[in-house]
Short mmCIF file of C-alpha atoms in Angstrom, two decimals:
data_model
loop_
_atom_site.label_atom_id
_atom_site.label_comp_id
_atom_site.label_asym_id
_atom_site.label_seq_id
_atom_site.Cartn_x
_atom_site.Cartn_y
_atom_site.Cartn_z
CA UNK A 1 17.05 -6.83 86.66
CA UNK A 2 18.40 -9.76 87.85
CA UNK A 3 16.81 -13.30 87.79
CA UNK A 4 15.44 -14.25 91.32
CA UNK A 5 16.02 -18.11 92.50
CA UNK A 6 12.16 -18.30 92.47
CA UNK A 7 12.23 -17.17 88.70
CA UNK A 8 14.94 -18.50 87.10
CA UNK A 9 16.02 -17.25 83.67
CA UNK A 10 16.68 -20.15 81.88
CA UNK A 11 15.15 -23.56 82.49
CA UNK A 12 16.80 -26.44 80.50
CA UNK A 13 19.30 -24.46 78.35
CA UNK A 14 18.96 -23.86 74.68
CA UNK A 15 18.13 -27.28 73.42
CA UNK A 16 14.58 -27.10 75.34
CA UNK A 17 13.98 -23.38 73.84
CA UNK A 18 11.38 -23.26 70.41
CA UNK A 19 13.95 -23.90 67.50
CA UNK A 20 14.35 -21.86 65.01
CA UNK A 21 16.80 -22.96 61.74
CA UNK A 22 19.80 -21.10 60.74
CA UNK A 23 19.00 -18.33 58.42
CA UNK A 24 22.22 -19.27 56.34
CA UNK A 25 21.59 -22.83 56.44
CA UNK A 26 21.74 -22.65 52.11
CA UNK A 27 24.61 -20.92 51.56
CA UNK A 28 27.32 -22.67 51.79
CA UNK A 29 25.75 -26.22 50.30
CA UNK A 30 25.56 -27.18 46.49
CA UNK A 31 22.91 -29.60 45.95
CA UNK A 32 22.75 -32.48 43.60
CA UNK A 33 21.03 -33.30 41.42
CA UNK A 34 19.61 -37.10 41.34
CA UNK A 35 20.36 -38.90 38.05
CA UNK A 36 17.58 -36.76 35.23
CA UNK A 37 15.24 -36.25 38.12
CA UNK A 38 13.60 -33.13 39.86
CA UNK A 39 15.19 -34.40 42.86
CA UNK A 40 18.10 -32.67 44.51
CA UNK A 41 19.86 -33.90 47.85
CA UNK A 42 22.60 -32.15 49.47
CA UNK A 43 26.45 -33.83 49.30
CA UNK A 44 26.07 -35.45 52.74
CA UNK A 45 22.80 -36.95 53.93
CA UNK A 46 22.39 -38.15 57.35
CA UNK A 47 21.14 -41.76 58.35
CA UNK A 48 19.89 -42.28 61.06
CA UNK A 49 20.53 -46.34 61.65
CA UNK A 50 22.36 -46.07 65.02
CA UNK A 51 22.02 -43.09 67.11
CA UNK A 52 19.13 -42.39 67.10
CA UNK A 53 17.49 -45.27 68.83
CA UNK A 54 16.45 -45.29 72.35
CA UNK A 55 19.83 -46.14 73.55
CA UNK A 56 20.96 -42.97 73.08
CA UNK A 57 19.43 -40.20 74.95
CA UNK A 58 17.14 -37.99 72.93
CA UNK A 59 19.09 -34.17 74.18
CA UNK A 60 21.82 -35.93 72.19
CA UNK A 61 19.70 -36.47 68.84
CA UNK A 62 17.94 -33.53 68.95
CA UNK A 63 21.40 -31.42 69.05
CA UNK A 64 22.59 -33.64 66.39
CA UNK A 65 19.85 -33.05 63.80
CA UNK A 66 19.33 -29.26 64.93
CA UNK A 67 23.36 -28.69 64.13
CA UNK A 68 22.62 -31.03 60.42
CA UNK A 69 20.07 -29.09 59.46
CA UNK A 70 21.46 -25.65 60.01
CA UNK A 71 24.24 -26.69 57.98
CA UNK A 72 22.36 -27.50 54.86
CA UNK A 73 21.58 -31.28 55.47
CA UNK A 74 18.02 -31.54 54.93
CA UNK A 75 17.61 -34.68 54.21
CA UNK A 76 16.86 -37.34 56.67
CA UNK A 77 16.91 -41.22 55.86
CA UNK A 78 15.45 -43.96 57.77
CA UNK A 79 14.24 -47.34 57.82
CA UNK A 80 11.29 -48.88 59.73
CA UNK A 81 13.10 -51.35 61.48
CA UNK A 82 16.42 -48.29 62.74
CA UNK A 83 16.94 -48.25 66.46
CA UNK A 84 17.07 -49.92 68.90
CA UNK A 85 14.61 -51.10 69.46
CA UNK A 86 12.99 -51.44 66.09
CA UNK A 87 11.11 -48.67 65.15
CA UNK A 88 12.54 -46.35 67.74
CA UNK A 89 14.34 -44.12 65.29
CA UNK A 90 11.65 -43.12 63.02
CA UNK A 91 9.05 -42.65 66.80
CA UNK A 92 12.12 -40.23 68.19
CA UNK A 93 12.06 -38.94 64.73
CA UNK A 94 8.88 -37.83 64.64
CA UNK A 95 9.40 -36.17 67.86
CA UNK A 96 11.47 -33.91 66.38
CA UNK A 97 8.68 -33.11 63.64
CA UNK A 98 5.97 -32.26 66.40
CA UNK A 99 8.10 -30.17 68.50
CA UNK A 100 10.80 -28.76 65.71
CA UNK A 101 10.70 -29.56 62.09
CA UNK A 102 6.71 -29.23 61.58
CA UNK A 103 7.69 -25.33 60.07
CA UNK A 104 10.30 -26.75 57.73
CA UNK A 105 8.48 -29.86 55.98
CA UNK A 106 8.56 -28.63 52.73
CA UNK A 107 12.51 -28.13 53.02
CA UNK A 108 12.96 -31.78 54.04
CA UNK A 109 13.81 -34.55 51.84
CA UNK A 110 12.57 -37.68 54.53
CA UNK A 111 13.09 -41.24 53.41
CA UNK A 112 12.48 -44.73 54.82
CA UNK A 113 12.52 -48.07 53.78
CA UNK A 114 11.39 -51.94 54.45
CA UNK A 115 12.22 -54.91 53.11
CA UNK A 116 14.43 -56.68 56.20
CA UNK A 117 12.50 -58.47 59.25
CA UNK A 118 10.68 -55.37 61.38
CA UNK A 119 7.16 -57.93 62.43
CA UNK A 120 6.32 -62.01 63.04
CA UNK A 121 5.01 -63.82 60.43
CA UNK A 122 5.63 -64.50 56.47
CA UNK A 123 4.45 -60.24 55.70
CA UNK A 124 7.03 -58.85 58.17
CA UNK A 125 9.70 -59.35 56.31
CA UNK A 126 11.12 -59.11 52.53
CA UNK A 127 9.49 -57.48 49.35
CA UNK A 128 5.91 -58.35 48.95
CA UNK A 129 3.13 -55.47 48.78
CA UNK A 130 1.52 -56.21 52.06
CA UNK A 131 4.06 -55.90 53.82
CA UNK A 132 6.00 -52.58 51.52
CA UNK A 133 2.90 -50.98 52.19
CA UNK A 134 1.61 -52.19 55.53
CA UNK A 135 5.43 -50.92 56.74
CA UNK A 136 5.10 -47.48 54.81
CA UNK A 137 1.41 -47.12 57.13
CA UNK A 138 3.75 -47.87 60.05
CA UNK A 139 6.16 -45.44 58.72
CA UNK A 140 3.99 -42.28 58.11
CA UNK A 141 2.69 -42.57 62.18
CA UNK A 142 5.40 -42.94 63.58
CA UNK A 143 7.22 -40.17 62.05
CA UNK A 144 4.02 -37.86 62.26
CA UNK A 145 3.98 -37.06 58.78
CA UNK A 146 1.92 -37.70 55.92
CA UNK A 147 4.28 -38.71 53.02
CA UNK A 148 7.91 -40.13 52.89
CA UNK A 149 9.99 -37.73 50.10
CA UNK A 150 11.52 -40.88 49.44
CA UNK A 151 10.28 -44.82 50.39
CA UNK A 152 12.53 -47.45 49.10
CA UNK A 153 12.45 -51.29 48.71
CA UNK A 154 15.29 -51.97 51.31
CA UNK A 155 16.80 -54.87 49.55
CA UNK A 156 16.36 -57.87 46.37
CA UNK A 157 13.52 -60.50 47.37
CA UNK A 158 14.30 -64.04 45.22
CA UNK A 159 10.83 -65.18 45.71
CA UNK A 160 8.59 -61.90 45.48
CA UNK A 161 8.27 -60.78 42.05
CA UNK A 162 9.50 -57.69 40.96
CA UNK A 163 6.71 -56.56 39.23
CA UNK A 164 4.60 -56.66 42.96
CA UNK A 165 7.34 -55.04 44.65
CA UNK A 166 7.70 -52.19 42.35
CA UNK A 167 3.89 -52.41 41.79
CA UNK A 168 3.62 -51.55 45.55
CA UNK A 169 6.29 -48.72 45.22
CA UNK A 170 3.78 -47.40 42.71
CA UNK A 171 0.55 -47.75 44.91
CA UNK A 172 2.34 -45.44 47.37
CA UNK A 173 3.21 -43.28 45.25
CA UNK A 174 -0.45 -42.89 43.75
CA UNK A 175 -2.06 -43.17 47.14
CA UNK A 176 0.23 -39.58 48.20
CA UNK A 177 2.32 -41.65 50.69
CA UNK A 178 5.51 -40.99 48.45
CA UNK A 179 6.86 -38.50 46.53
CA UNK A 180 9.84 -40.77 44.62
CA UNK A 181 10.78 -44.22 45.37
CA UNK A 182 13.91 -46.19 45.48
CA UNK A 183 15.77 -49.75 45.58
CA UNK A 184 17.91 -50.27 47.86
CA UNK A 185 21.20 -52.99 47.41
CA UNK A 186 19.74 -54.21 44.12
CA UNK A 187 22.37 -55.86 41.64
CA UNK A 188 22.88 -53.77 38.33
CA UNK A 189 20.42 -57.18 36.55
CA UNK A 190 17.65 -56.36 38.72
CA UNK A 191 18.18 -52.66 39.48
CA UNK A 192 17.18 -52.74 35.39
CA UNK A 193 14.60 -55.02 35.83
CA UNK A 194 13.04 -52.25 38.28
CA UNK A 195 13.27 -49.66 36.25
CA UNK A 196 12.26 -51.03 33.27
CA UNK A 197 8.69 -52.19 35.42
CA UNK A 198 8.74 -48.53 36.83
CA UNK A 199 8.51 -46.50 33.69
CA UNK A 200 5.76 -48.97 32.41
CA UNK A 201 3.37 -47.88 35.48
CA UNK A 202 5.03 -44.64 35.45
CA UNK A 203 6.48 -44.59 39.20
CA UNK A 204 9.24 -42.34 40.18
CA UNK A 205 11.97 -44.43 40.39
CA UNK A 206 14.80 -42.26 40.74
CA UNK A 207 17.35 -43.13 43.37
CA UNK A 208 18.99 -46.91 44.49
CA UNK A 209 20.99 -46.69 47.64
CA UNK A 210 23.87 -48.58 48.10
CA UNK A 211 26.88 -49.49 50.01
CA UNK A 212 29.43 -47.75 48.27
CA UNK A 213 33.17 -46.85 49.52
CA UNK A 214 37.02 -46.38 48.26
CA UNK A 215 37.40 -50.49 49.93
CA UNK A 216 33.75 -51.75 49.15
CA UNK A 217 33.50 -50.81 44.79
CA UNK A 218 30.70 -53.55 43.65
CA UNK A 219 28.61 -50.92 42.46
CA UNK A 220 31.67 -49.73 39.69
CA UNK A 221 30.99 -53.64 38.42
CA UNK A 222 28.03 -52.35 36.50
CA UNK A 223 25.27 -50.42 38.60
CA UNK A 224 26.59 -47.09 38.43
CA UNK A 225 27.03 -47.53 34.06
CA UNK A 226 23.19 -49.12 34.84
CA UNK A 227 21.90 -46.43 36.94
CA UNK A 228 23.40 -43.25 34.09
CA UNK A 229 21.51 -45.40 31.33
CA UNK A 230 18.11 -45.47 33.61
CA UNK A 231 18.04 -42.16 34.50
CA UNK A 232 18.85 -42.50 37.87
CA UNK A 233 20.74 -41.62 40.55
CA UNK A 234 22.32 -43.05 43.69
CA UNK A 235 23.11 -42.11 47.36
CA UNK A 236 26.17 -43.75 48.86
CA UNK A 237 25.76 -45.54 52.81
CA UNK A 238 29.01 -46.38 54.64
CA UNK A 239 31.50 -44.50 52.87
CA UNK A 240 33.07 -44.43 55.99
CA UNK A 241 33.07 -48.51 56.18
CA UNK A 242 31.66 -48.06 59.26
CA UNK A 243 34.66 -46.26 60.76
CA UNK A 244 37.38 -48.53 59.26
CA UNK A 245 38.36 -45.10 57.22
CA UNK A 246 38.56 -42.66 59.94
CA UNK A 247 41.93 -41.99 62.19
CA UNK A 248 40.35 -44.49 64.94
CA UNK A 249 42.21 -47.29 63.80
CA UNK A 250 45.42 -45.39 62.70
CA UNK A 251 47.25 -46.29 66.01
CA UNK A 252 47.55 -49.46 66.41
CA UNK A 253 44.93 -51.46 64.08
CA UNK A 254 42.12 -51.62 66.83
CA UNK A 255 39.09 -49.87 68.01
CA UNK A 256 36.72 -49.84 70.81
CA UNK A 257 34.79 -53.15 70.90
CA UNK A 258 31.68 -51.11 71.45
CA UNK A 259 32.12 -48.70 68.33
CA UNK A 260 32.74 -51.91 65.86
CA UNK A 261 30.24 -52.59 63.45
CA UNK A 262 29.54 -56.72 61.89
CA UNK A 263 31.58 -56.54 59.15
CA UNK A 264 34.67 -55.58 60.68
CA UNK A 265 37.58 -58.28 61.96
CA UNK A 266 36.12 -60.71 64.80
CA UNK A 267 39.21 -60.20 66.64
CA UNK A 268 38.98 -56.43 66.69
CA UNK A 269 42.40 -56.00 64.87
CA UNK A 270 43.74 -55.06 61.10
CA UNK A 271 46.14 -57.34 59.43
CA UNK A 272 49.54 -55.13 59.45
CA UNK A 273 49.17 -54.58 55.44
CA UNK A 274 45.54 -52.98 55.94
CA UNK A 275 46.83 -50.73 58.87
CA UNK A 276 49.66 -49.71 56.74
CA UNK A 277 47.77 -49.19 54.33
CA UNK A 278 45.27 -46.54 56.32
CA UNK A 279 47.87 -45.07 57.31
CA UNK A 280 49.46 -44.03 53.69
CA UNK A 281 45.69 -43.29 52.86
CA UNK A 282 46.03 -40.96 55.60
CA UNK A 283 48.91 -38.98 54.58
CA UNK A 284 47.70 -38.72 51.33
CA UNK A 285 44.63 -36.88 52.97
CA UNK A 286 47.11 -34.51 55.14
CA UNK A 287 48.94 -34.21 51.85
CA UNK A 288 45.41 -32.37 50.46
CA UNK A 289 44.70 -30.86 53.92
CA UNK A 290 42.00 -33.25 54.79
CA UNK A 291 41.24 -36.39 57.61
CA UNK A 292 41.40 -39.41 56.10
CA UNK A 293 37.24 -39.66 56.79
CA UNK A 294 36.96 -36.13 54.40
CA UNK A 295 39.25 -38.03 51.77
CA UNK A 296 37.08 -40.97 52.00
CA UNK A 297 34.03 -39.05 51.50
CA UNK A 298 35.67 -36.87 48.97
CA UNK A 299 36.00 -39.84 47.24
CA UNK A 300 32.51 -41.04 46.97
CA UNK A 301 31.04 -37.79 45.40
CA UNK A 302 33.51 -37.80 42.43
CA UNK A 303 31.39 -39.53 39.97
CA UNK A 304 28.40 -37.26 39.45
CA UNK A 305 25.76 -40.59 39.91
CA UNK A 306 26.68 -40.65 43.56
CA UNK A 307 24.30 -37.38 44.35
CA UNK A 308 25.35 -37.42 48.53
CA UNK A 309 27.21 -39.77 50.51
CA UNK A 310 25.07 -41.26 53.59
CA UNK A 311 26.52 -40.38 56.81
CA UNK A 312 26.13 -41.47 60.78
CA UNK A 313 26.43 -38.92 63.35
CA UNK A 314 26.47 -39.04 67.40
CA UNK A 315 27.97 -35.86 67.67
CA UNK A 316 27.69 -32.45 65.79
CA UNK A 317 31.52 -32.33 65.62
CA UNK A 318 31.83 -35.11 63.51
CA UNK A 319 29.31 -33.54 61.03
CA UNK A 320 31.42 -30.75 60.96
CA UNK A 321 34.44 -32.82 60.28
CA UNK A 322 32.68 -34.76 57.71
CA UNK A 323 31.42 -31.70 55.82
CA UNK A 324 34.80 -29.70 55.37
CA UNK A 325 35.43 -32.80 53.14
CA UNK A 326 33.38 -30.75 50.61
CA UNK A 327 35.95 -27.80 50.38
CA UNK A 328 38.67 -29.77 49.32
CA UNK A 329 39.61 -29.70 45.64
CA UNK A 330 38.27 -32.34 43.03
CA UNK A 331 40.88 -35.14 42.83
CA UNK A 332 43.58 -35.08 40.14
CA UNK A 333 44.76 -38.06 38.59
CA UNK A 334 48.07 -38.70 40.58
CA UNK A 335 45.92 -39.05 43.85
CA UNK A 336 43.32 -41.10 42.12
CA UNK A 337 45.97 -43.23 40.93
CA UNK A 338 47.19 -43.25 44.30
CA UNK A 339 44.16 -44.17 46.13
CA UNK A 340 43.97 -46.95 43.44
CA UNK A 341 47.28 -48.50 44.46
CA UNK A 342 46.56 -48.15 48.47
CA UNK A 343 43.20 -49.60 48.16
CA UNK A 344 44.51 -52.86 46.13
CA UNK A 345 47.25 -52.98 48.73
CA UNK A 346 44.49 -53.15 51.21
CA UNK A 347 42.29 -55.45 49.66
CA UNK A 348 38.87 -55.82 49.09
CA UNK A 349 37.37 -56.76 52.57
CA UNK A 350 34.41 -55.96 51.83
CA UNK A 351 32.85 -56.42 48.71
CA UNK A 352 28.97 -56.76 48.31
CA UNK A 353 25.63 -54.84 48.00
CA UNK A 354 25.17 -55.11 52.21
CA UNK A 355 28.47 -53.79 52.51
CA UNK A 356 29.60 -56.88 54.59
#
């Protein structure tokens, strides 16, 4: 029988149908494990911190996090103030738990954070416990949940003692608004400092989250011997350097204005040496049958501490691309050496905990 125009047999195509995950969604994805925790996140996690605000319509997102977590990515991070506009990400967010993650909550690993501006006044901002816990209130409604896997202090406060911000971590944690909490961007001094408070209360503190790629190494200077001695673990964001390492600049040194990110050139263009550089980076990933964005994420994972490198995704073909990096072979110690060289010859242009 065929469909009448008065009773059409589809009405919005397959993204408007009730979602239901891949049955195989496990199989082909390893998880690791996070420092001496109970805590294991898949290789790639995907943050949402720009596409998933309300610029960017929500068919789009909801295709996007559908296709992640049918291939194994179940976990989600966020941050209260992600968009735009602030906020937006974790409200479109929680659209997608009403209407098609509510079944699968207890397969998700969801984080978010606070600790940059997100509300007026002194207690919208930084690392104090009003605002770490007014923030993870905000959090929880807007994402229609009622715990965080994950909630994380988003970056170092000089004023706020550390013994009130991880003192808040722990009051989440106790009230059953987190399951683990993390530092985010900490320096190896402090990241200590944290942990030291956090097994005096007791608190979870498992993970720190920081900018971490083959061009941006600060967290070799120190956190990652830190973070093996405490127990913990760490999840790597921009390993990409927000696009830098992918073939978009392998042309000529330049990239759509409206795909650049803060840290990168104010002109728009490498310096010769860096795009020649890239570009022996890339053969070196043809050489190993990769992109130069799966060598760069390759890369990442290959000290055990880094559990999953922190991804951005507007489309469901780059998560594809970015998870074949997975089935290449571990790094020998030519190509390591290699990499070495190439990134020296590149130079460090970015160099910090922010990544910038």
């Amino acid at each position: 029988m065929t469909a009448s125009p008065r009773f059409p047999a589809s009405r919005g195509g397959d993204l408007h149908r009730p979602y239901t995950a891949a049955a195989d969604r496990y199989e082909s994805t390893a998880y690791r494990q996070v420092g001496s925790s109970g805590l294991y996140l898949p290789p790639i996690s995907l943050g949402l911190w720009w596409n998933f605000g309300d610029n960017i319509p929500f068919d789009r997102q909801r295709e996007v996090l559908r296709h992640a977590f049918d291939r194994g990515i179940a976990h989600f991070d966020l941050a209260n103030n992600y968009g735009p506009p602030y906020g937006s990400a974790e409200t479109n967010f929680g659209r997608m738990m009403r209407e098609d993650f509510a079944p699968y909550r207890d397969e998700l690993i969801i984080s978010s954070k606070a600790g940059y501006d997100m509300w007026d006044g002194p207690y919208g901002n930084q690392g104090s416990r009003k605002y770490l816990i007014a923030s993870a209130e905000q959090s929880l409604r807007r994402m229609s949940i009622d715990y965080v896997d994950i909630f994380y202090s988003h970056r170092e406060d000089d004023t706020t003692p550390i013994e009130e911000t991880v003192g808040a971590l722990d009051a989440l944690v106790r009230q059953g608004k987190a399951l683990y909490v993390g530092i985010s961007s900490y320096s190896p001094e402090n990241s200590a400092r944290a942990a030291s408070v956090a097994r005096e209360l007791g608190t979870p503190l498992v993970i720190h989250q920081p900018s971490y790629s083959l061009l941006n190494r600060w967290i070799e200077d120190g956190l990652t011997e830190q973070l093996r001695a405490d127990g913990m673990g760490a999840i790597g964001f921009m390993p990409l350097q927000q696009g830098l390492l992918t073939g978009r600049y392998l042309d000529d040194g330049t990239s759509d204005r409206s795909m650049q990110r803060f840290s990168l050139p104010e002109d728009g263009r490498l310096a010769d040496s860096a795009l020649a550089g890239l570009r022996d980076l890339a053969d070196l990933a043809r050489e190993r049958g990769q992109t130069l964005a799966q060598l760069a994420i390759r890369w990442t994972l290959r000290d055990p501490v880094v559990a999953s490198a922190l991804i951005g995704a507007s489309r469901t073909a780059q998560l594809d691309e970015n998870l074949a990096a997975l089935e290449a072979p571990d790094f020998d110690d030519d190509e390591l050496r290699r990499i070495d060289e190439i990134a020296g010859r590149i130079g460090r242009l970015w160099d910090g905990p922010d990544g910038a």
